[in-house]
Amino acid sequence: MTIIAILIAFALCHFIRELGRFRQNRWLPGWIDLANDSLGKLPAWPGVTGFLLLIAVPLAALLLVNQLLINLLGNTGAFLLALAVLIYTFGPRDLDTDVAAVVDEEDEGLRAEKLEKLLGRPVPGDRDECRAAAVESVFEEALRRWFGIIFWFAVLGVAGAFVYRLVDWLVSGDYPLSEEQKSLFKRMQEIMDWPAAQLMTLSLAIATDFDSVYQAWRKYHDEQGHGLFEGDNGFLLAAATNVVMTGHAARDGYADQLDGPMIGLQQAMDLTWRMLGVWMTVLAILLLVGVIV
């Protein structure tokens, strides 16, 4: 059911773009305000208590709905909810659509505006720096929009996908949270990102040049001066940037045919699709051997 749900969700999101309009989290500010008002006097609410309950209550509601659907429709109910949760948590927008909007834009001014929106910061003036920033942005967004969701859905089902997206909302949004709560949510996001980012790096190595990716991965950790399980997930961005900037992506398969002023953005998106192919292949193998269902 896992890989089938993921494939169907991707197909629906790709062919029915209007589904993106349903990825709204308008309920979240109301829930945080309600929790602060009604539960704010609990011991350690600005810290670990609030951190846990802000996640646990919506998660409990989701699991209750899941159980009700299983009681009513059996496995079909669970599958339909999994499909709905995947469509809801992918995003907030379709990454390929955002990238295509930048690449296909002919007006340089509008292209710069769209690229700045994708990067989340001003577009660098230097050509190589801009290219590297575009690659990093695509991979970082791919992690948060797709791969993180897929990984935690495969591991924990709808609960994993929902919690991953909920934590991302709480970290990236402007909500009335204490500094300690924000710090805890940020740390949880880093922990949840880490295994998905490692597997993305491995799939990038499989899809392109293994030695180039490994050398960039190792160099990043050596330069940062920390162990494998410490620090952020910059190793993924370093490996992706190295593959594109050194030309390994351009000498690999379909990427040979890419051209235009936004070549780095195009190559990064192409690599993302191939990495998804690697992930789907691995999930299919795990399904065949009975590791996942």
PDB file of C-alpha atoms in Angstrom:
ATOM      1  CA  MET A   1       0.000   0.000   0.000  1.00  0.00           C
ATOM      2  CA  THR A   2       2.874   2.399   0.787  1.00  0.00           C
ATOM      3  CA  ILE A   3       4.390   2.693  -2.665  1.00  0.00           C
ATOM      4  CA  ILE A   4       1.007   2.568  -4.403  1.00  0.00           C
ATOM      5  CA  ALA A   5      -0.277   5.440  -2.266  1.00  0.00           C
ATOM      6  CA  ILE A   6       2.863   7.486  -2.990  1.00  0.00           C
ATOM      7  CA  LEU A   7       2.673   6.882  -6.738  1.00  0.00           C
ATOM      8  CA  ILE A   8      -1.027   7.680  -6.952  1.00  0.00           C
ATOM      9  CA  ALA A   9      -0.589  10.798  -4.824  1.00  0.00           C
ATOM     10  CA  PHE A  10       2.232  11.998  -7.072  1.00  0.00           C
ATOM     11  CA  ALA A  11       0.187  11.283 -10.197  1.00  0.00           C
ATOM     12  CA  LEU A  12      -2.847  13.142  -8.860  1.00  0.00           C
ATOM     13  CA  CYS A  13      -0.738  16.128  -7.791  1.00  0.00           C
ATOM     14  CA  HIS A  14       0.990  16.192 -11.187  1.00  0.00           C
ATOM     15  CA  PHE A  15      -2.088  15.925 -13.384  1.00  0.00           C
ATOM     16  CA  ILE A  16      -4.578  17.752 -11.166  1.00  0.00           C
ATOM     17  CA  ARG A  17      -2.721  20.886 -10.134  1.00  0.00           C
ATOM     18  CA  GLU A  18      -5.837  22.301  -8.471  1.00  0.00           C
ATOM     19  CA  LEU A  19      -5.279  19.866  -5.600  1.00  0.00           C
ATOM     20  CA  GLY A  20      -2.550  22.214  -4.397  1.00  0.00           C
ATOM     21  CA  ARG A  21      -5.230  24.634  -3.263  1.00  0.00           C
ATOM     22  CA  PHE A  22      -6.300  22.184  -0.566  1.00  0.00           C
ATOM     23  CA  ARG A  23      -2.898  22.305   1.150  1.00  0.00           C
ATOM     24  CA  GLN A  24      -4.026  24.911   3.620  1.00  0.00           C
ATOM     25  CA  ASN A  25      -3.081  25.118   7.279  1.00  0.00           C
ATOM     26  CA  ARG A  26      -5.560  27.788   8.309  1.00  0.00           C
ATOM     27  CA  TRP A  27      -6.581  25.626  11.248  1.00  0.00           C
ATOM     28  CA  LEU A  28      -3.086  25.795  12.751  1.00  0.00           C
ATOM     29  CA  PRO A  29      -3.089  29.403  14.090  1.00  0.00           C
ATOM     30  CA  GLY A  30      -6.474  28.762  15.713  1.00  0.00           C
ATOM     31  CA  TRP A  31      -5.207  25.574  17.323  1.00  0.00           C
ATOM     32  CA  ILE A  32      -2.102  27.301  18.698  1.00  0.00           C
ATOM     33  CA  ASP A  33      -4.160  30.185  20.099  1.00  0.00           C
ATOM     34  CA  LEU A  34      -6.624  27.737  21.674  1.00  0.00           C
ATOM     35  CA  ALA A  35      -3.807  25.668  23.165  1.00  0.00           C
ATOM     36  CA  ASN A  36      -2.061  28.735  24.595  1.00  0.00           C
ATOM     37  CA  ASP A  37      -5.314  29.965  26.158  1.00  0.00           C
ATOM     38  CA  SER A  38      -6.585  26.674  27.556  1.00  0.00           C
ATOM     39  CA  LEU A  39      -3.344  24.821  28.301  1.00  0.00           C
ATOM     40  CA  GLY A  40      -0.916  27.679  28.837  1.00  0.00           C
ATOM     41  CA  LYS A  41      -0.955  27.278  32.629  1.00  0.00           C
ATOM     42  CA  LEU A  42       0.337  23.702  32.503  1.00  0.00           C
ATOM     43  CA  PRO A  43       3.801  23.175  34.011  1.00  0.00           C
ATOM     44  CA  ALA A  44       6.583  23.813  31.463  1.00  0.00           C
ATOM     45  CA  TRP A  45       4.089  24.876  28.806  1.00  0.00           C
ATOM     46  CA  PRO A  46       6.574  27.323  27.202  1.00  0.00           C
ATOM     47  CA  GLY A  47       8.979  24.398  26.957  1.00  0.00           C
ATOM     48  CA  VAL A  48       8.648  20.669  26.474  1.00  0.00           C
ATOM     49  CA  THR A  49       4.989  20.390  27.551  1.00  0.00           C
ATOM     50  CA  GLY A  50       3.796  22.815  24.896  1.00  0.00           C
ATOM     51  CA  PHE A  51       6.168  21.302  22.357  1.00  0.00           C
ATOM     52  CA  LEU A  52       4.682  17.836  22.877  1.00  0.00           C
ATOM     53  CA  LEU A  53       0.997  18.771  23.146  1.00  0.00           C
ATOM     54  CA  LEU A  54       1.003  21.081  20.134  1.00  0.00           C
ATOM     55  CA  ILE A  55       1.958  18.054  18.054  1.00  0.00           C
ATOM     56  CA  ALA A  56       0.214  15.301  20.006  1.00  0.00           C
ATOM     57  CA  VAL A  57      -3.355  16.640  19.919  1.00  0.00           C
ATOM     58  CA  PRO A  58      -3.629  17.116  16.112  1.00  0.00           C
ATOM     59  CA  LEU A  59      -1.854  13.792  15.650  1.00  0.00           C
ATOM     60  CA  ALA A  60      -4.315  12.065  17.993  1.00  0.00           C
ATOM     61  CA  ALA A  61      -7.196  13.543  15.982  1.00  0.00           C
ATOM     62  CA  LEU A  62      -5.689  12.193  12.751  1.00  0.00           C
ATOM     63  CA  LEU A  63      -5.183   8.728  14.242  1.00  0.00           C
ATOM     64  CA  LEU A  64      -8.779   8.752  15.507  1.00  0.00           C
ATOM     65  CA  VAL A  65     -10.031   9.513  11.996  1.00  0.00           C
ATOM     66  CA  ASN A  66      -7.796   6.749  10.677  1.00  0.00           C
ATOM     67  CA  GLN A  67      -9.258   4.244  13.116  1.00  0.00           C
ATOM     68  CA  LEU A  68     -12.821   5.298  12.308  1.00  0.00           C
ATOM     69  CA  LEU A  69     -12.183   4.828   8.587  1.00  0.00           C
ATOM     70  CA  ILE A  70     -10.653   1.412   9.209  1.00  0.00           C
ATOM     71  CA  ASN A  71     -13.709   0.401  11.253  1.00  0.00           C
ATOM     72  CA  LEU A  72     -16.040   1.617   8.505  1.00  0.00           C
ATOM     73  CA  LEU A  73     -14.165   0.664   5.331  1.00  0.00           C
ATOM     74  CA  GLY A  74     -11.345  -1.610   6.443  1.00  0.00           C
ATOM     75  CA  ASN A  75      -8.039  -1.303   4.590  1.00  0.00           C
ATOM     76  CA  THR A  76      -9.730   0.775   1.900  1.00  0.00           C
ATOM     77  CA  GLY A  77     -10.449   3.481   4.477  1.00  0.00           C
ATOM     78  CA  ALA A  78      -6.825   3.492   5.637  1.00  0.00           C
ATOM     79  CA  PHE A  79      -5.628   3.694   2.030  1.00  0.00           C
ATOM     80  CA  LEU A  80      -7.925   6.607   1.194  1.00  0.00           C
ATOM     81  CA  LEU A  81      -6.762   8.532   4.258  1.00  0.00           C
ATOM     82  CA  ALA A  82      -3.120   7.809   3.382  1.00  0.00           C
ATOM     83  CA  LEU A  83      -3.749   9.179  -0.097  1.00  0.00           C
ATOM     84  CA  ALA A  84      -5.410  12.296   1.298  1.00  0.00           C
ATOM     85  CA  VAL A  85      -2.621  12.893   3.835  1.00  0.00           C
ATOM     86  CA  LEU A  86       0.090  12.536   1.189  1.00  0.00           C
ATOM     87  CA  ILE A  87      -1.625  14.992  -1.147  1.00  0.00           C
ATOM     88  CA  TYR A  88      -2.132  17.370   1.777  1.00  0.00           C
ATOM     89  CA  THR A  89       1.428  17.176   3.078  1.00  0.00           C
ATOM     90  CA  PHE A  90       3.277  17.316  -0.264  1.00  0.00           C
ATOM     91  CA  GLY A  91       4.055  20.912  -0.938  1.00  0.00           C
ATOM     92  CA  PRO A  92       3.044  23.589  -0.052  1.00  0.00           C
ATOM     93  CA  ARG A  93       3.310  23.825  -3.840  1.00  0.00           C
ATOM     94  CA  ASP A  94       4.467  21.455  -6.562  1.00  0.00           C
ATOM     95  CA  LEU A  95       8.230  21.868  -6.865  1.00  0.00           C
ATOM     96  CA  ASP A  96       8.368  21.012 -10.571  1.00  0.00           C
ATOM     97  CA  THR A  97       5.757  23.698 -11.277  1.00  0.00           C
ATOM     98  CA  ASP A  98       7.736  26.327  -9.372  1.00  0.00           C
ATOM     99  CA  VAL A  99      10.950  25.412 -11.193  1.00  0.00           C
ATOM    100  CA  ALA A 100       9.248  25.352 -14.596  1.00  0.00           C
ATOM    101  CA  ALA A 101       7.747  28.786 -13.918  1.00  0.00           C
ATOM    102  CA  VAL A 102      11.264  30.188 -13.502  1.00  0.00           C
ATOM    103  CA  VAL A 103      12.907  28.300 -16.374  1.00  0.00           C
ATOM    104  CA  ASP A 104      10.144  28.971 -18.915  1.00  0.00           C
ATOM    105  CA  GLU A 105       9.766  32.662 -18.095  1.00  0.00           C
ATOM    106  CA  GLU A 106      11.091  34.716 -21.019  1.00  0.00           C
ATOM    107  CA  ASP A 107      10.934  38.119 -19.350  1.00  0.00           C
ATOM    108  CA  GLU A 108      14.185  38.580 -17.403  1.00  0.00           C
ATOM    109  CA  GLY A 109      12.592  40.811 -14.771  1.00  0.00           C
ATOM    110  CA  LEU A 110       9.779  38.388 -14.043  1.00  0.00           C
ATOM    111  CA  ARG A 111      12.213  35.475 -14.078  1.00  0.00           C
ATOM    112  CA  ALA A 112      14.352  37.219 -11.458  1.00  0.00           C
ATOM    113  CA  GLU A 113      11.278  37.790  -9.292  1.00  0.00           C
ATOM    114  CA  LYS A 114      10.206  34.151  -9.535  1.00  0.00           C
ATOM    115  CA  LEU A 115      13.747  32.929  -8.878  1.00  0.00           C
ATOM    116  CA  GLU A 116      14.007  35.168  -5.821  1.00  0.00           C
ATOM    117  CA  LYS A 117      10.761  33.680  -4.527  1.00  0.00           C
ATOM    118  CA  LEU A 118      12.093  30.154  -5.072  1.00  0.00           C
ATOM    119  CA  LEU A 119      15.420  30.964  -3.399  1.00  0.00           C
ATOM    120  CA  GLY A 120      13.753  32.740  -0.513  1.00  0.00           C
ATOM    121  CA  ARG A 121      16.374  35.493  -0.703  1.00  0.00           C
ATOM    122  CA  PRO A 122      17.768  38.044  -3.183  1.00  0.00           C
ATOM    123  CA  VAL A 123      19.248  36.560  -6.334  1.00  0.00           C
ATOM    124  CA  PRO A 124      23.085  36.625  -6.192  1.00  0.00           C
ATOM    125  CA  GLY A 125      24.704  38.842  -8.792  1.00  0.00           C
ATOM    126  CA  ASP A 126      27.550  36.466  -9.603  1.00  0.00           C
ATOM    127  CA  ARG A 127      26.601  33.895 -12.267  1.00  0.00           C
ATOM    128  CA  ASP A 128      28.227  30.889 -10.579  1.00  0.00           C
ATOM    129  CA  GLU A 129      26.942  31.906  -7.151  1.00  0.00           C
ATOM    130  CA  CYS A 130      23.436  32.254  -8.574  1.00  0.00           C
ATOM    131  CA  ARG A 131      23.692  28.836 -10.194  1.00  0.00           C
ATOM    132  CA  ALA A 132      24.860  27.230  -6.947  1.00  0.00           C
ATOM    133  CA  ALA A 133      22.096  28.957  -4.981  1.00  0.00           C
ATOM    134  CA  ALA A 134      19.504  27.677  -7.450  1.00  0.00           C
ATOM    135  CA  VAL A 135      20.757  24.103  -7.092  1.00  0.00           C
ATOM    136  CA  GLU A 136      20.757  24.313  -3.308  1.00  0.00           C
ATOM    137  CA  SER A 137      17.244  25.748  -3.309  1.00  0.00           C
ATOM    138  CA  VAL A 138      15.846  22.938  -5.472  1.00  0.00           C
ATOM    139  CA  PHE A 139      17.386  20.237  -3.292  1.00  0.00           C
ATOM    140  CA  GLU A 140      16.381  21.873  -0.031  1.00  0.00           C
ATOM    141  CA  GLU A 141      12.827  22.289  -1.274  1.00  0.00           C
ATOM    142  CA  ALA A 142      12.823  18.712  -2.599  1.00  0.00           C
ATOM    143  CA  LEU A 143      13.788  17.490   0.865  1.00  0.00           C
ATOM    144  CA  ARG A 144      11.042  19.467   2.608  1.00  0.00           C
ATOM    145  CA  ARG A 145       8.299  19.088   0.012  1.00  0.00           C
ATOM    146  CA  TRP A 146       8.799  15.498  -1.158  1.00  0.00           C
ATOM    147  CA  PHE A 147      11.551  13.299   0.214  1.00  0.00           C
ATOM    148  CA  GLY A 148      11.039  14.036   3.913  1.00  0.00           C
ATOM    149  CA  ILE A 149       7.333  13.249   3.543  1.00  0.00           C
ATOM    150  CA  ILE A 150       8.004  10.044   1.595  1.00  0.00           C
ATOM    151  CA  PHE A 151      10.589   8.811   4.104  1.00  0.00           C
ATOM    152  CA  TRP A 152       8.471   9.337   7.197  1.00  0.00           C
ATOM    153  CA  PHE A 153       5.359   8.011   5.475  1.00  0.00           C
ATOM    154  CA  ALA A 154       7.267   4.835   4.607  1.00  0.00           C
ATOM    155  CA  VAL A 155       8.505   4.540   8.202  1.00  0.00           C
ATOM    156  CA  LEU A 156       5.496   5.641  10.276  1.00  0.00           C
ATOM    157  CA  GLY A 157       2.606   5.884   7.832  1.00  0.00           C
ATOM    158  CA  VAL A 158       0.210   8.830   7.883  1.00  0.00           C
ATOM    159  CA  ALA A 159       1.442   9.832  11.344  1.00  0.00           C
ATOM    160  CA  GLY A 160       5.002  10.282  10.102  1.00  0.00           C
ATOM    161  CA  ALA A 161       4.023  12.347   7.057  1.00  0.00           C
ATOM    162  CA  PHE A 162       1.656  14.549   9.071  1.00  0.00           C
ATOM    163  CA  VAL A 163       4.115  15.213  11.902  1.00  0.00           C
ATOM    164  CA  TYR A 164       6.885  16.061   9.438  1.00  0.00           C
ATOM    165  CA  ARG A 165       4.717  18.651   7.695  1.00  0.00           C
ATOM    166  CA  LEU A 166       3.333  19.991  10.981  1.00  0.00           C
ATOM    167  CA  VAL A 167       6.835  20.566  12.347  1.00  0.00           C
ATOM    168  CA  ASP A 168       7.827  22.275   9.099  1.00  0.00           C
ATOM    169  CA  TRP A 169       4.848  24.627   9.401  1.00  0.00           C
ATOM    170  CA  LEU A 170       5.683  25.428  13.013  1.00  0.00           C
ATOM    171  CA  VAL A 171       9.323  26.177  12.148  1.00  0.00           C
ATOM    172  CA  SER A 172       8.735  28.242   9.008  1.00  0.00           C
ATOM    173  CA  GLY A 173       5.575  30.089  10.061  1.00  0.00           C
ATOM    174  CA  ASP A 174       5.127  33.102  12.301  1.00  0.00           C
ATOM    175  CA  TYR A 175       3.178  31.648  15.220  1.00  0.00           C
ATOM    176  CA  PRO A 176       2.882  32.685  18.893  1.00  0.00           C
ATOM    177  CA  LEU A 177       5.409  30.191  20.214  1.00  0.00           C
ATOM    178  CA  SER A 178       7.984  30.651  22.962  1.00  0.00           C
ATOM    179  CA  GLU A 179      11.651  30.763  22.046  1.00  0.00           C
ATOM    180  CA  GLU A 180      12.187  27.400  23.712  1.00  0.00           C
ATOM    181  CA  GLN A 181       9.337  25.847  21.742  1.00  0.00           C
ATOM    182  CA  LYS A 182      10.729  27.270  18.496  1.00  0.00           C
ATOM    183  CA  SER A 183      14.134  25.847  19.363  1.00  0.00           C
ATOM    184  CA  LEU A 184      12.652  22.413  20.101  1.00  0.00           C
ATOM    185  CA  PHE A 185      10.665  22.365  16.858  1.00  0.00           C
ATOM    186  CA  LYS A 186      13.741  23.436  14.898  1.00  0.00           C
ATOM    187  CA  ARG A 187      15.798  20.676  16.466  1.00  0.00           C
ATOM    188  CA  MET A 188      13.071  18.138  15.752  1.00  0.00           C
ATOM    189  CA  GLN A 189      13.001  19.251  12.125  1.00  0.00           C
ATOM    190  CA  GLU A 190      16.762  18.756  11.851  1.00  0.00           C
ATOM    191  CA  ILE A 191      16.456  15.284  13.363  1.00  0.00           C
ATOM    192  CA  MET A 192      13.638  14.314  10.991  1.00  0.00           C
ATOM    193  CA  ASP A 193      15.488  15.777   7.992  1.00  0.00           C
ATOM    194  CA  TRP A 194      18.745  13.942   8.706  1.00  0.00           C
ATOM    195  CA  PRO A 195      17.895  10.372   7.585  1.00  0.00           C
ATOM    196  CA  ALA A 196      15.980  11.583   4.543  1.00  0.00           C
ATOM    197  CA  ALA A 197      18.855  13.874   3.555  1.00  0.00           C
ATOM    198  CA  GLN A 198      21.378  11.041   3.940  1.00  0.00           C
ATOM    199  CA  LEU A 199      19.280   8.787   1.710  1.00  0.00           C
ATOM    200  CA  MET A 200      18.868  11.618  -0.800  1.00  0.00           C
ATOM    201  CA  THR A 201      22.658  11.963  -0.917  1.00  0.00           C
ATOM    202  CA  LEU A 202      23.034   8.223  -1.472  1.00  0.00           C
ATOM    203  CA  SER A 203      20.416   8.217  -4.225  1.00  0.00           C
ATOM    204  CA  LEU A 204      22.153  11.205  -5.823  1.00  0.00           C
ATOM    205  CA  ALA A 205      25.376   9.210  -5.847  1.00  0.00           C
ATOM    206  CA  ILE A 206      23.607   6.258  -7.467  1.00  0.00           C
ATOM    207  CA  ALA A 207      21.913   8.487 -10.055  1.00  0.00           C
ATOM    208  CA  THR A 208      25.075  10.426 -10.999  1.00  0.00           C
ATOM    209  CA  ASP A 209      28.752  10.033 -10.122  1.00  0.00           C
ATOM    210  CA  PHE A 210      29.263   8.114  -6.870  1.00  0.00           C
ATOM    211  CA  ASP A 211      32.839   9.213  -6.278  1.00  0.00           C
ATOM    212  CA  SER A 212      32.072  12.904  -6.839  1.00  0.00           C
ATOM    213  CA  VAL A 213      29.157  12.837  -4.409  1.00  0.00           C
ATOM    214  CA  TYR A 214      31.111  10.889  -1.801  1.00  0.00           C
ATOM    215  CA  GLN A 215      34.073  13.254  -1.965  1.00  0.00           C
ATOM    216  CA  ALA A 216      31.804  16.287  -1.507  1.00  0.00           C
ATOM    217  CA  TRP A 217      29.957  14.575   1.357  1.00  0.00           C
ATOM    218  CA  ARG A 218      33.224  13.696   3.096  1.00  0.00           C
ATOM    219  CA  LYS A 219      34.788  17.126   2.479  1.00  0.00           C
ATOM    220  CA  TYR A 220      31.762  18.822   4.027  1.00  0.00           C
ATOM    221  CA  HIS A 221      32.037  16.810   7.241  1.00  0.00           C
ATOM    222  CA  ASP A 222      35.803  17.326   7.407  1.00  0.00           C
ATOM    223  CA  GLU A 223      35.452  21.084   6.986  1.00  0.00           C
ATOM    224  CA  GLN A 224      32.656  21.324   9.540  1.00  0.00           C
ATOM    225  CA  GLY A 225      34.737  19.423  12.069  1.00  0.00           C
ATOM    226  CA  HIS A 226      31.929  17.308  13.473  1.00  0.00           C
ATOM    227  CA  GLY A 227      30.773  13.719  13.343  1.00  0.00           C
ATOM    228  CA  LEU A 228      28.273  12.039  11.075  1.00  0.00           C
ATOM    229  CA  PHE A 229      25.320  12.589  13.408  1.00  0.00           C
ATOM    230  CA  GLU A 230      26.091  16.214  14.267  1.00  0.00           C
ATOM    231  CA  GLY A 231      25.422  19.507  12.548  1.00  0.00           C
ATOM    232  CA  ASP A 232      22.866  20.339   9.879  1.00  0.00           C
ATOM    233  CA  ASN A 233      22.089  18.709   6.557  1.00  0.00           C
ATOM    234  CA  GLY A 234      24.401  20.881   4.489  1.00  0.00           C
ATOM    235  CA  PHE A 235      26.156  17.761   3.213  1.00  0.00           C
ATOM    236  CA  LEU A 236      23.248  17.190   0.811  1.00  0.00           C
ATOM    237  CA  LEU A 237      23.452  20.698  -0.596  1.00  0.00           C
ATOM    238  CA  ALA A 238      27.241  20.471  -0.859  1.00  0.00           C
ATOM    239  CA  ALA A 239      27.039  17.189  -2.771  1.00  0.00           C
ATOM    240  CA  ALA A 240      24.301  18.450  -5.106  1.00  0.00           C
ATOM    241  CA  THR A 241      26.128  21.684  -5.851  1.00  0.00           C
ATOM    242  CA  ASN A 242      29.375  19.819  -6.519  1.00  0.00           C
ATOM    243  CA  VAL A 243      27.701  17.430  -8.984  1.00  0.00           C
ATOM    244  CA  VAL A 244      26.150  20.262 -10.982  1.00  0.00           C
ATOM    245  CA  MET A 245      29.005  22.797 -10.802  1.00  0.00           C
ATOM    246  CA  THR A 246      31.700  20.278 -11.756  1.00  0.00           C
ATOM    247  CA  GLY A 247      29.724  19.162 -14.791  1.00  0.00           C
ATOM    248  CA  HIS A 248      29.007  15.589 -13.711  1.00  0.00           C
ATOM    249  CA  ALA A 249      25.267  16.132 -14.058  1.00  0.00           C
ATOM    250  CA  ALA A 250      25.746  17.486 -17.570  1.00  0.00           C
ATOM    251  CA  ARG A 251      27.530  14.298 -18.617  1.00  0.00           C
ATOM    252  CA  ASP A 252      24.861  11.982 -17.335  1.00  0.00           C
ATOM    253  CA  GLY A 253      21.879  10.924 -19.412  1.00  0.00           C
ATOM    254  CA  TYR A 254      19.045  13.331 -20.048  1.00  0.00           C
ATOM    255  CA  ALA A 255      20.917  16.273 -18.509  1.00  0.00           C
ATOM    256  CA  ASP A 256      23.042  16.403 -21.690  1.00  0.00           C
ATOM    257  CA  GLN A 257      20.024  17.846 -23.493  1.00  0.00           C
ATOM    258  CA  LEU A 258      19.397  20.702 -21.058  1.00  0.00           C
ATOM    259  CA  ASP A 259      20.347  24.232 -22.046  1.00  0.00           C
ATOM    260  CA  GLY A 260      19.318  27.832 -21.496  1.00  0.00           C
ATOM    261  CA  PRO A 261      20.176  30.525 -18.969  1.00  0.00           C
ATOM    262  CA  MET A 262      18.860  28.528 -16.022  1.00  0.00           C
ATOM    263  CA  ILE A 263      20.859  25.363 -16.714  1.00  0.00           C
ATOM    264  CA  GLY A 264      21.675  24.795 -13.036  1.00  0.00           C
ATOM    265  CA  LEU A 265      18.018  24.954 -12.069  1.00  0.00           C
ATOM    266  CA  GLN A 266      17.065  22.579 -14.865  1.00  0.00           C
ATOM    267  CA  GLN A 267      19.796  20.097 -13.988  1.00  0.00           C
ATOM    268  CA  ALA A 268      18.887  20.168 -10.297  1.00  0.00           C
ATOM    269  CA  MET A 269      15.249  19.399 -11.106  1.00  0.00           C
ATOM    270  CA  ASP A 270      16.298  16.619 -13.470  1.00  0.00           C
ATOM    271  CA  LEU A 271      18.475  15.092 -10.744  1.00  0.00           C
ATOM    272  CA  THR A 272      15.567  15.336  -8.312  1.00  0.00           C
ATOM    273  CA  TRP A 273      13.344  13.301 -10.639  1.00  0.00           C
ATOM    274  CA  ARG A 274      16.043  10.650 -11.052  1.00  0.00           C
ATOM    275  CA  MET A 275      16.523  10.470  -7.288  1.00  0.00           C
ATOM    276  CA  LEU A 276      12.782   9.925  -6.932  1.00  0.00           C
ATOM    277  CA  GLY A 277      13.134   7.075  -9.403  1.00  0.00           C
ATOM    278  CA  VAL A 278      15.828   5.506  -7.221  1.00  0.00           C
ATOM    279  CA  TRP A 279      13.629   5.855  -4.125  1.00  0.00           C
ATOM    280  CA  MET A 280      10.616   4.301  -5.844  1.00  0.00           C
ATOM    281  CA  THR A 281      12.755   1.404  -7.045  1.00  0.00           C
ATOM    282  CA  VAL A 282      14.059   0.761  -3.534  1.00  0.00           C
ATOM    283  CA  LEU A 283      10.534   0.964  -2.074  1.00  0.00           C
ATOM    284  CA  ALA A 284       9.333  -1.513  -4.691  1.00  0.00           C
ATOM    285  CA  ILE A 285      12.116  -3.935  -3.723  1.00  0.00           C
ATOM    286  CA  LEU A 286      11.279  -3.530  -0.025  1.00  0.00           C
ATOM    287  CA  LEU A 287       7.644  -4.246  -0.854  1.00  0.00           C
ATOM    288  CA  LEU A 288       8.577  -7.411  -2.747  1.00  0.00           C
ATOM    289  CA  VAL A 289      10.675  -8.764   0.132  1.00  0.00           C
ATOM    290  CA  GLY A 290       7.984  -7.915   2.678  1.00  0.00           C
ATOM    291  CA  VAL A 291       9.807  -5.170   4.581  1.00  0.00           C
ATOM    292  CA  ILE A 292       6.984  -2.689   3.939  1.00  0.00           C
ATOM    293  CA  VAL A 293       3.333  -3.175   3.046  1.00  0.00           C
TER     294      VAL A 293
END
